[in-house]
PDB file of C-alpha atoms and ligand atoms in Angstrom:
ATOM      1  CA  MET A   1     -37.935 -50.468 210.728  1.00  0.00           C
ATOM      2  CA  ALA A   2     -37.652 -48.539 207.455  1.00  0.00           C
ATOM      3  CA  ALA A   3     -40.941 -47.512 205.828  1.00  0.00           C
ATOM      4  CA  ARG A   4     -42.060 -49.724 202.963  1.00  0.00           C
ATOM      5  CA  VAL A   5     -42.434 -47.496 199.936  1.00  0.00           C
ATOM      6  CA  ALA A   6     -43.880 -48.634 196.609  1.00  0.00           C
ATOM      7  CA  ALA A   7     -43.971 -46.850 193.248  1.00  0.00           C
ATOM      8  CA  TYR A   8     -46.863 -47.450 190.845  1.00  0.00           C
ATOM      9  CA  ALA A   9     -46.073 -46.088 187.387  1.00  0.00           C
ATOM     10  CA  GLY A  10     -48.184 -45.866 184.256  1.00  0.00           C
ATOM     11  CA  SER A  11     -49.724 -43.563 181.700  1.00  0.00           C
ATOM     12  CA  PHE A  12     -53.084 -43.210 183.464  1.00  0.00           C
ATOM     13  CA  ASP A  13     -54.574 -41.471 180.421  1.00  0.00           C
ATOM     14  CA  PRO A  14     -57.034 -41.318 182.116  1.00  0.00           C
ATOM     15  CA  VAL A  15     -57.105 -43.104 185.485  1.00  0.00           C
ATOM     16  CA  THR A  16     -59.666 -45.949 185.497  1.00  0.00           C
ATOM     17  CA  LEU A  17     -61.515 -47.924 188.167  1.00  0.00           C
ATOM     18  CA  GLY A  18     -58.953 -50.684 187.543  1.00  0.00           C
ATOM     19  CA  HIS A  19     -56.058 -48.348 188.402  1.00  0.00           C
ATOM     20  CA  GLU A  20     -57.992 -47.007 191.389  1.00  0.00           C
ATOM     21  CA  ASP A  21     -58.510 -50.523 192.707  1.00  0.00           C
ATOM     22  CA  ILE A  22     -54.776 -51.288 192.465  1.00  0.00           C
ATOM     23  CA  VAL A  23     -53.886 -48.025 194.272  1.00  0.00           C
ATOM     24  CA  ARG A  24     -56.407 -48.607 197.082  1.00  0.00           C
ATOM     25  CA  ARG A  25     -55.217 -52.186 197.610  1.00  0.00           C
ATOM     26  CA  GLY A  26     -51.565 -51.112 197.347  1.00  0.00           C
ATOM     27  CA  ALA A  27     -52.089 -48.335 199.892  1.00  0.00           C
ATOM     28  CA  LYS A  28     -53.045 -51.030 202.432  1.00  0.00           C
ATOM     29  CA  LEU A  29     -49.975 -53.123 201.693  1.00  0.00           C
ATOM     30  CA  PHE A  30     -47.314 -50.388 201.855  1.00  0.00           C
ATOM     31  CA  ASP A  31     -46.546 -47.521 204.230  1.00  0.00           C
ATOM     32  CA  ARG A  32     -46.397 -45.141 201.290  1.00  0.00           C
ATOM     33  CA  LEU A  33     -47.441 -45.484 197.670  1.00  0.00           C
ATOM     34  CA  ILE A  34     -46.173 -43.045 195.073  1.00  0.00           C
ATOM     35  CA  VAL A  35     -48.050 -42.983 191.797  1.00  0.00           C
ATOM     36  CA  GLY A  36     -45.832 -41.962 188.870  1.00  0.00           C
ATOM     37  CA  ILE A  37     -47.417 -40.529 185.752  1.00  0.00           C
ATOM     38  CA  GLY A  38     -44.985 -41.256 182.949  1.00  0.00           C
ATOM     39  CA  ILE A  39     -44.327 -38.512 180.418  1.00  0.00           C
ATOM     40  CA  ASN A  40     -43.493 -40.202 177.133  1.00  0.00           C
ATOM     41  CA  PRO A  41     -42.530 -37.777 174.335  1.00  0.00           C
ATOM     42  CA  ASP A  42     -43.391 -40.417 171.707  1.00  0.00           C
ATOM     43  CA  LYS A  43     -47.009 -40.746 172.850  1.00  0.00           C
ATOM     44  CA  HIS A  44     -49.813 -38.277 172.219  1.00  0.00           C
ATOM     45  CA  PRO A  45     -51.930 -38.505 175.335  1.00  0.00           C
ATOM     46  CA  LEU A  46     -55.504 -37.236 175.554  1.00  0.00           C
ATOM     47  CA  PHE A  47     -54.803 -35.600 178.914  1.00  0.00           C
ATOM     48  CA  ALA A  48     -51.662 -33.557 179.585  1.00  0.00           C
ATOM     49  CA  ALA A  49     -49.540 -34.917 182.426  1.00  0.00           C
ATOM     50  CA  ASP A  50     -50.567 -32.132 184.827  1.00  0.00           C
ATOM     51  CA  GLU A  51     -54.254 -32.801 184.046  1.00  0.00           C
ATOM     52  CA  ARG A  52     -53.769 -36.494 184.795  1.00  0.00           C
ATOM     53  CA  GLN A  53     -52.016 -35.543 188.021  1.00  0.00           C
ATOM     54  CA  THR A  54     -54.865 -33.222 189.097  1.00  0.00           C
ATOM     55  CA  LEU A  55     -57.446 -35.942 188.404  1.00  0.00           C
ATOM     56  CA  MET A  56     -55.511 -38.611 190.290  1.00  0.00           C
ATOM     57  CA  ARG A  57     -54.907 -36.305 193.257  1.00  0.00           C
ATOM     58  CA  GLN A  58     -58.673 -35.738 193.402  1.00  0.00           C
ATOM     59  CA  VAL A  59     -59.440 -39.466 193.231  1.00  0.00           C
ATOM     60  CA  PHE A  60     -56.944 -40.338 195.982  1.00  0.00           C
ATOM     61  CA  ALA A  61     -57.463 -37.267 198.187  1.00  0.00           C
ATOM     62  CA  ASP A  62     -58.821 -39.527 200.954  1.00  0.00           C
ATOM     63  CA  LEU A  63     -55.662 -41.679 201.077  1.00  0.00           C
ATOM     64  CA  PRO A  64     -53.005 -39.891 203.176  1.00  0.00           C
ATOM     65  CA  ASN A  65     -50.237 -42.349 202.270  1.00  0.00           C
ATOM     66  CA  VAL A  66     -50.686 -41.944 198.498  1.00  0.00           C
ATOM     67  CA  SER A  67     -49.001 -39.198 196.481  1.00  0.00           C
ATOM     68  CA  VAL A  68     -49.098 -38.541 192.740  1.00  0.00           C
ATOM     69  CA  GLU A  69     -46.091 -37.248 190.769  1.00  0.00           C
ATOM     70  CA  CYS A  70     -45.105 -36.943 187.117  1.00  0.00           C
ATOM     71  CA  PHE A  71     -41.848 -38.268 185.730  1.00  0.00           C
ATOM     72  CA  SER A  72     -39.969 -38.670 182.487  1.00  0.00           C
ATOM     73  CA  GLY A  73     -37.278 -41.236 181.845  1.00  0.00           C
ATOM     74  CA  LEU A  74     -36.963 -44.723 183.210  1.00  0.00           C
ATOM     75  CA  THR A  75     -39.442 -46.082 185.745  1.00  0.00           C
ATOM     76  CA  VAL A  76     -36.575 -47.536 187.796  1.00  0.00           C
ATOM     77  CA  ASP A  77     -35.059 -44.051 188.126  1.00  0.00           C
ATOM     78  CA  PHE A  78     -38.412 -42.657 189.242  1.00  0.00           C
ATOM     79  CA  ALA A  79     -38.727 -45.463 191.804  1.00  0.00           C
ATOM     80  CA  ARG A  80     -35.199 -44.857 193.084  1.00  0.00           C
ATOM     81  CA  GLU A  81     -35.788 -41.128 193.422  1.00  0.00           C
ATOM     82  CA  ALA A  82     -38.990 -41.864 195.313  1.00  0.00           C
ATOM     83  CA  GLU A  83     -36.901 -44.101 197.606  1.00  0.00           C
ATOM     84  CA  ALA A  84     -39.187 -47.012 196.808  1.00  0.00           C
ATOM     85  CA  SER A  85     -38.113 -50.615 197.310  1.00  0.00           C
ATOM     86  CA  VAL A  86     -41.025 -52.012 195.316  1.00  0.00           C
ATOM     87  CA  MET A  87     -42.523 -51.328 191.899  1.00  0.00           C
ATOM     88  CA  LEU A  88     -46.207 -52.150 191.954  1.00  0.00           C
ATOM     89  CA  ARG A  89     -47.954 -53.362 188.799  1.00  0.00           C
ATOM     90  CA  GLY A  90     -51.450 -54.591 188.008  1.00  0.00           C
ATOM     91  CA  VAL A  91     -52.085 -57.529 185.685  1.00  0.00           C
ATOM     92  CA  ARG A  92     -55.333 -58.181 183.885  1.00  0.00           C
ATOM     93  CA  THR A  93     -54.738 -60.992 181.423  1.00  0.00           C
ATOM     94  CA  VAL A  94     -52.248 -63.677 180.487  1.00  0.00           C
ATOM     95  CA  SER A  95     -50.953 -61.393 177.725  1.00  0.00           C
ATOM     96  CA  ASP A  96     -50.395 -58.668 180.348  1.00  0.00           C
ATOM     97  CA  ILE A  97     -48.331 -61.161 182.341  1.00  0.00           C
ATOM     98  CA  GLU A  98     -46.096 -61.898 179.370  1.00  0.00           C
ATOM     99  CA  ALA A  99     -45.306 -58.230 178.773  1.00  0.00           C
ATOM    100  CA  GLU A 100     -45.000 -57.478 182.485  1.00  0.00           C
ATOM    101  CA  PHE A 101     -42.648 -60.419 182.991  1.00  0.00           C
ATOM    102  CA  THR A 102     -40.276 -59.105 180.326  1.00  0.00           C
ATOM    103  CA  MET A 103     -40.413 -55.622 181.802  1.00  0.00           C
ATOM    104  CA  ALA A 104     -39.825 -56.909 185.331  1.00  0.00           C
ATOM    105  CA  LEU A 105     -36.739 -58.824 184.145  1.00  0.00           C
ATOM    106  CA  ALA A 106     -35.386 -55.743 182.351  1.00  0.00           C
ATOM    107  CA  ASN A 107     -36.050 -53.569 185.386  1.00  0.00           C
ATOM    108  CA  HIS A 108     -34.395 -56.125 187.630  1.00  0.00           C
ATOM    109  CA  SER A 109     -31.191 -55.983 185.631  1.00  0.00           C
ATOM    110  CA  LEU A 110     -31.288 -52.166 185.675  1.00  0.00           C
ATOM    111  CA  ALA A 111     -32.068 -51.962 189.395  1.00  0.00           C
ATOM    112  CA  PRO A 112     -31.566 -55.277 191.252  1.00  0.00           C
ATOM    113  CA  GLU A 113     -32.483 -53.682 194.568  1.00  0.00           C
ATOM    114  CA  LEU A 114     -36.052 -53.060 193.376  1.00  0.00           C
ATOM    115  CA  GLU A 115     -38.670 -55.818 193.542  1.00  0.00           C
ATOM    116  CA  THR A 116     -41.686 -55.848 191.235  1.00  0.00           C
ATOM    117  CA  VAL A 117     -44.908 -56.833 192.981  1.00  0.00           C
ATOM    118  CA  PHE A 118     -47.961 -57.770 190.904  1.00  0.00           C
ATOM    119  CA  LEU A 119     -51.558 -57.501 191.980  1.00  0.00           C
ATOM    120  CA  MET A 120     -54.177 -59.390 190.003  1.00  0.00           C
ATOM    121  CA  ALA A 121     -56.891 -57.142 188.622  1.00  0.00           C
ATOM    122  CA  ALA A 122     -60.236 -57.567 190.333  1.00  0.00           C
ATOM    123  CA  ASP A 123     -62.428 -59.613 187.986  1.00  0.00           C
ATOM    124  CA  ARG A 124     -64.960 -56.795 187.665  1.00  0.00           C
ATOM    125  CA  TYR A 125     -62.241 -54.458 186.370  1.00  0.00           C
ATOM    126  CA  SER A 126     -60.077 -56.846 184.379  1.00  0.00           C
ATOM    127  CA  HIS A 127     -61.540 -55.760 181.013  1.00  0.00           C
ATOM    128  CA  ILE A 128     -60.939 -52.050 181.637  1.00  0.00           C
ATOM    129  CA  SER A 129     -58.205 -50.111 179.882  1.00  0.00           C
ATOM    130  CA  SER A 130     -57.681 -46.384 179.298  1.00  0.00           C
ATOM    131  CA  THR A 131     -57.794 -47.051 175.540  1.00  0.00           C
ATOM    132  CA  LEU A 132     -61.236 -48.682 175.765  1.00  0.00           C
ATOM    133  CA  ILE A 133     -62.544 -45.786 177.822  1.00  0.00           C
ATOM    134  CA  LYS A 134     -61.345 -43.188 175.324  1.00  0.00           C
ATOM    135  CA  GLN A 135     -63.077 -45.128 172.542  1.00  0.00           C
ATOM    136  CA  ILE A 136     -66.367 -45.308 174.463  1.00  0.00           C
ATOM    137  CA  ALA A 137     -66.228 -41.598 175.250  1.00  0.00           C
ATOM    138  CA  GLN A 138     -65.436 -40.680 171.655  1.00  0.00           C
ATOM    139  CA  MET A 139     -67.999 -42.933 169.994  1.00  0.00           C
ATOM    140  CA  GLY A 140     -70.819 -42.791 172.484  1.00  0.00           C
ATOM    141  CA  ARG A 141     -71.112 -39.022 172.956  1.00  0.00           C
ATOM    142  CA  GLU A 142     -73.860 -37.955 175.396  1.00  0.00           C
ATOM    143  CA  ALA A 143     -75.129 -41.464 176.141  1.00  0.00           C
ATOM    144  CA  SER A 144     -71.687 -42.499 177.276  1.00  0.00           C
ATOM    145  CA  ARG A 145     -71.731 -40.387 180.457  1.00  0.00           C
ATOM    146  CA  ASP A 146     -73.797 -43.047 182.232  1.00  0.00           C
ATOM    147  CA  GLN A 147     -71.864 -45.947 180.776  1.00  0.00           C
ATOM    148  CA  LEU A 148     -68.552 -44.407 181.767  1.00  0.00           C
ATOM    149  CA  LYS A 149     -69.501 -44.728 185.446  1.00  0.00           C
ATOM    150  CA  GLN A 150     -68.713 -48.431 185.171  1.00  0.00           C
ATOM    151  CA  PHE A 151     -65.178 -47.702 184.011  1.00  0.00           C
ATOM    152  CA  VAL A 152     -63.771 -44.504 185.506  1.00  0.00           C
ATOM    153  CA  PRO A 153     -63.932 -42.648 188.831  1.00  0.00           C
ATOM    154  CA  ALA A 154     -66.715 -40.027 188.903  1.00  0.00           C
ATOM    155  CA  ALA A 155     -64.199 -37.151 188.847  1.00  0.00           C
ATOM    156  CA  VAL A 156     -62.959 -38.251 185.414  1.00  0.00           C
ATOM    157  CA  ILE A 157     -66.306 -38.256 183.561  1.00  0.00           C
ATOM    158  CA  GLU A 158     -66.815 -34.534 182.864  1.00  0.00           C
ATOM    159  CA  PRO A 159     -63.172 -33.770 181.993  1.00  0.00           C
ATOM    160  CA  LEU A 160     -63.197 -36.788 179.655  1.00  0.00           C
ATOM    161  CA  MET A 161     -66.412 -35.766 177.907  1.00  0.00           C
ATOM    162  CA  THR A 162     -65.080 -32.217 177.502  1.00  0.00           C
ATOM    163  CA  LYS A 163     -61.903 -33.547 175.899  1.00  0.00           C
ATOM    164  CA  VAL A 164     -63.671 -35.702 173.361  1.00  0.00           C
ATOM    165  CA  GLN A 165     -66.464 -33.274 172.481  1.00  0.00           C
ATOM    166  CA  ARG A 166     -66.224 -32.107 168.907  1.00  0.00           C
ATOM    167  CA  PRO A 167     -68.923 -31.443 166.339  1.00  0.00           C
ATOM    168  CA  LEU A 168     -70.235 -34.371 164.337  1.00  0.00           C
ATOM    169  CA  SER A 169     -68.917 -34.116 160.812  1.00  0.00           C
ATOM    170  CA  GLY A 170     -69.191 -36.016 157.574  1.00  0.00           C
ATOM    171  CA  THR A 171     -72.239 -37.450 155.885  1.00  0.00           C
ATOM    172  CA  CYS A 172     -71.372 -41.120 155.799  1.00  0.00           C
TER     173      CYS A 172
HETATM  174  P1  ADP B   1     -48.947 -48.387 180.832  1.00  0.00           P
HETATM  175  O1  ADP B   1     -48.945 -47.379 179.724  1.00  0.00           O
HETATM  176  O2  ADP B   1     -47.656 -48.513 181.595  1.00  0.00           O
HETATM  177  O3  ADP B   1     -49.553 -49.729 180.465  1.00  0.00           O
HETATM  178  P2  ADP B   1     -51.347 -47.945 182.276  1.00  0.00           P
HETATM  179  O4  ADP B   1     -51.781 -46.621 182.799  1.00  0.00           O
HETATM  180  O5  ADP B   1     -52.189 -48.527 181.196  1.00  0.00           O
HETATM  181  O6  ADP B   1     -49.872 -47.723 181.880  1.00  0.00           O
HETATM  182  O7  ADP B   1     -51.250 -49.015 183.450  1.00  0.00           O
HETATM  183  C1  ADP B   1     -50.472 -48.844 184.586  1.00  0.00           C
HETATM  184  C2  ADP B   1     -50.501 -50.127 185.399  1.00  0.00           C
HETATM  185  O8  ADP B   1     -51.845 -50.429 185.776  1.00  0.00           O
HETATM  186  C3  ADP B   1     -49.996 -51.367 184.677  1.00  0.00           C
HETATM  187  O9  ADP B   1     -49.352 -52.209 185.630  1.00  0.00           O
HETATM  188  C4  ADP B   1     -51.250 -52.022 184.176  1.00  0.00           C
HETATM  189  O10 ADP B   1     -51.107 -53.414 183.963  1.00  0.00           O
HETATM  190  C5  ADP B   1     -52.183 -51.739 185.343  1.00  0.00           C
HETATM  191  N1  ADP B   1     -53.593 -51.736 184.945  1.00  0.00           N
HETATM  192  C6  ADP B   1     -54.141 -51.111 183.881  1.00  0.00           C
HETATM  193  N2  ADP B   1     -55.469 -51.330 183.824  1.00  0.00           N
HETATM  194  C7  ADP B   1     -55.766 -52.133 184.884  1.00  0.00           C
HETATM  195  C8  ADP B   1     -56.978 -52.747 185.366  1.00  0.00           C
HETATM  196  N3  ADP B   1     -58.151 -52.590 184.734  1.00  0.00           N
HETATM  197  N4  ADP B   1     -56.910 -53.501 186.493  1.00  0.00           N
HETATM  198  C9  ADP B   1     -55.724 -53.679 187.114  1.00  0.00           C
HETATM  199  N5  ADP B   1     -54.539 -53.149 186.714  1.00  0.00           N
HETATM  200  C10 ADP B   1     -54.561 -52.393 185.608  1.00  0.00           C
END
């Protein structure tokens, strides 16, 4: 029987405990899981794509059936190149479902051979987003190191704090 390959694409800027949970659960469901870090020229990410890739490779080093690649262009093209039959997505909220549903329909018309499979976020991670984490790191400074443990894998904390460190400025 052909191997079941899934592609899990996103920005992962940076990877969170929510993403990690989806990858670990996905790795049990599929023979191979290929994480795709999307390079979007219109976005200004905190971490360069190769930095995100290095971090994710560290986080998933213990999972032999997970690989991490970067891609630009359409997710369906990335999935096809990876020879995936499934696109894996995580959903946190009802509003996520709305957006994901539209995207799944668009992807289905672009690539009818690909199925989108959704995993519900674990309730303890359903409030976590990369945007929230960047805000906590930026606002909280030193105190945020400890708080960040609840949101991101340990390997992400120091690189994240280094990225956001800048001198306090302004008087009001
Ligand atoms: P994008 O820019 O495509 O939204 P993200 O890196 O934010 O990329 O997310 C990639 C995928 O991971 C999406 O399917 C998203 O819904 C899912 N995801 C993001 N955060 C979580 C979370 N806390 N729990 C479960 N899934 C999540």
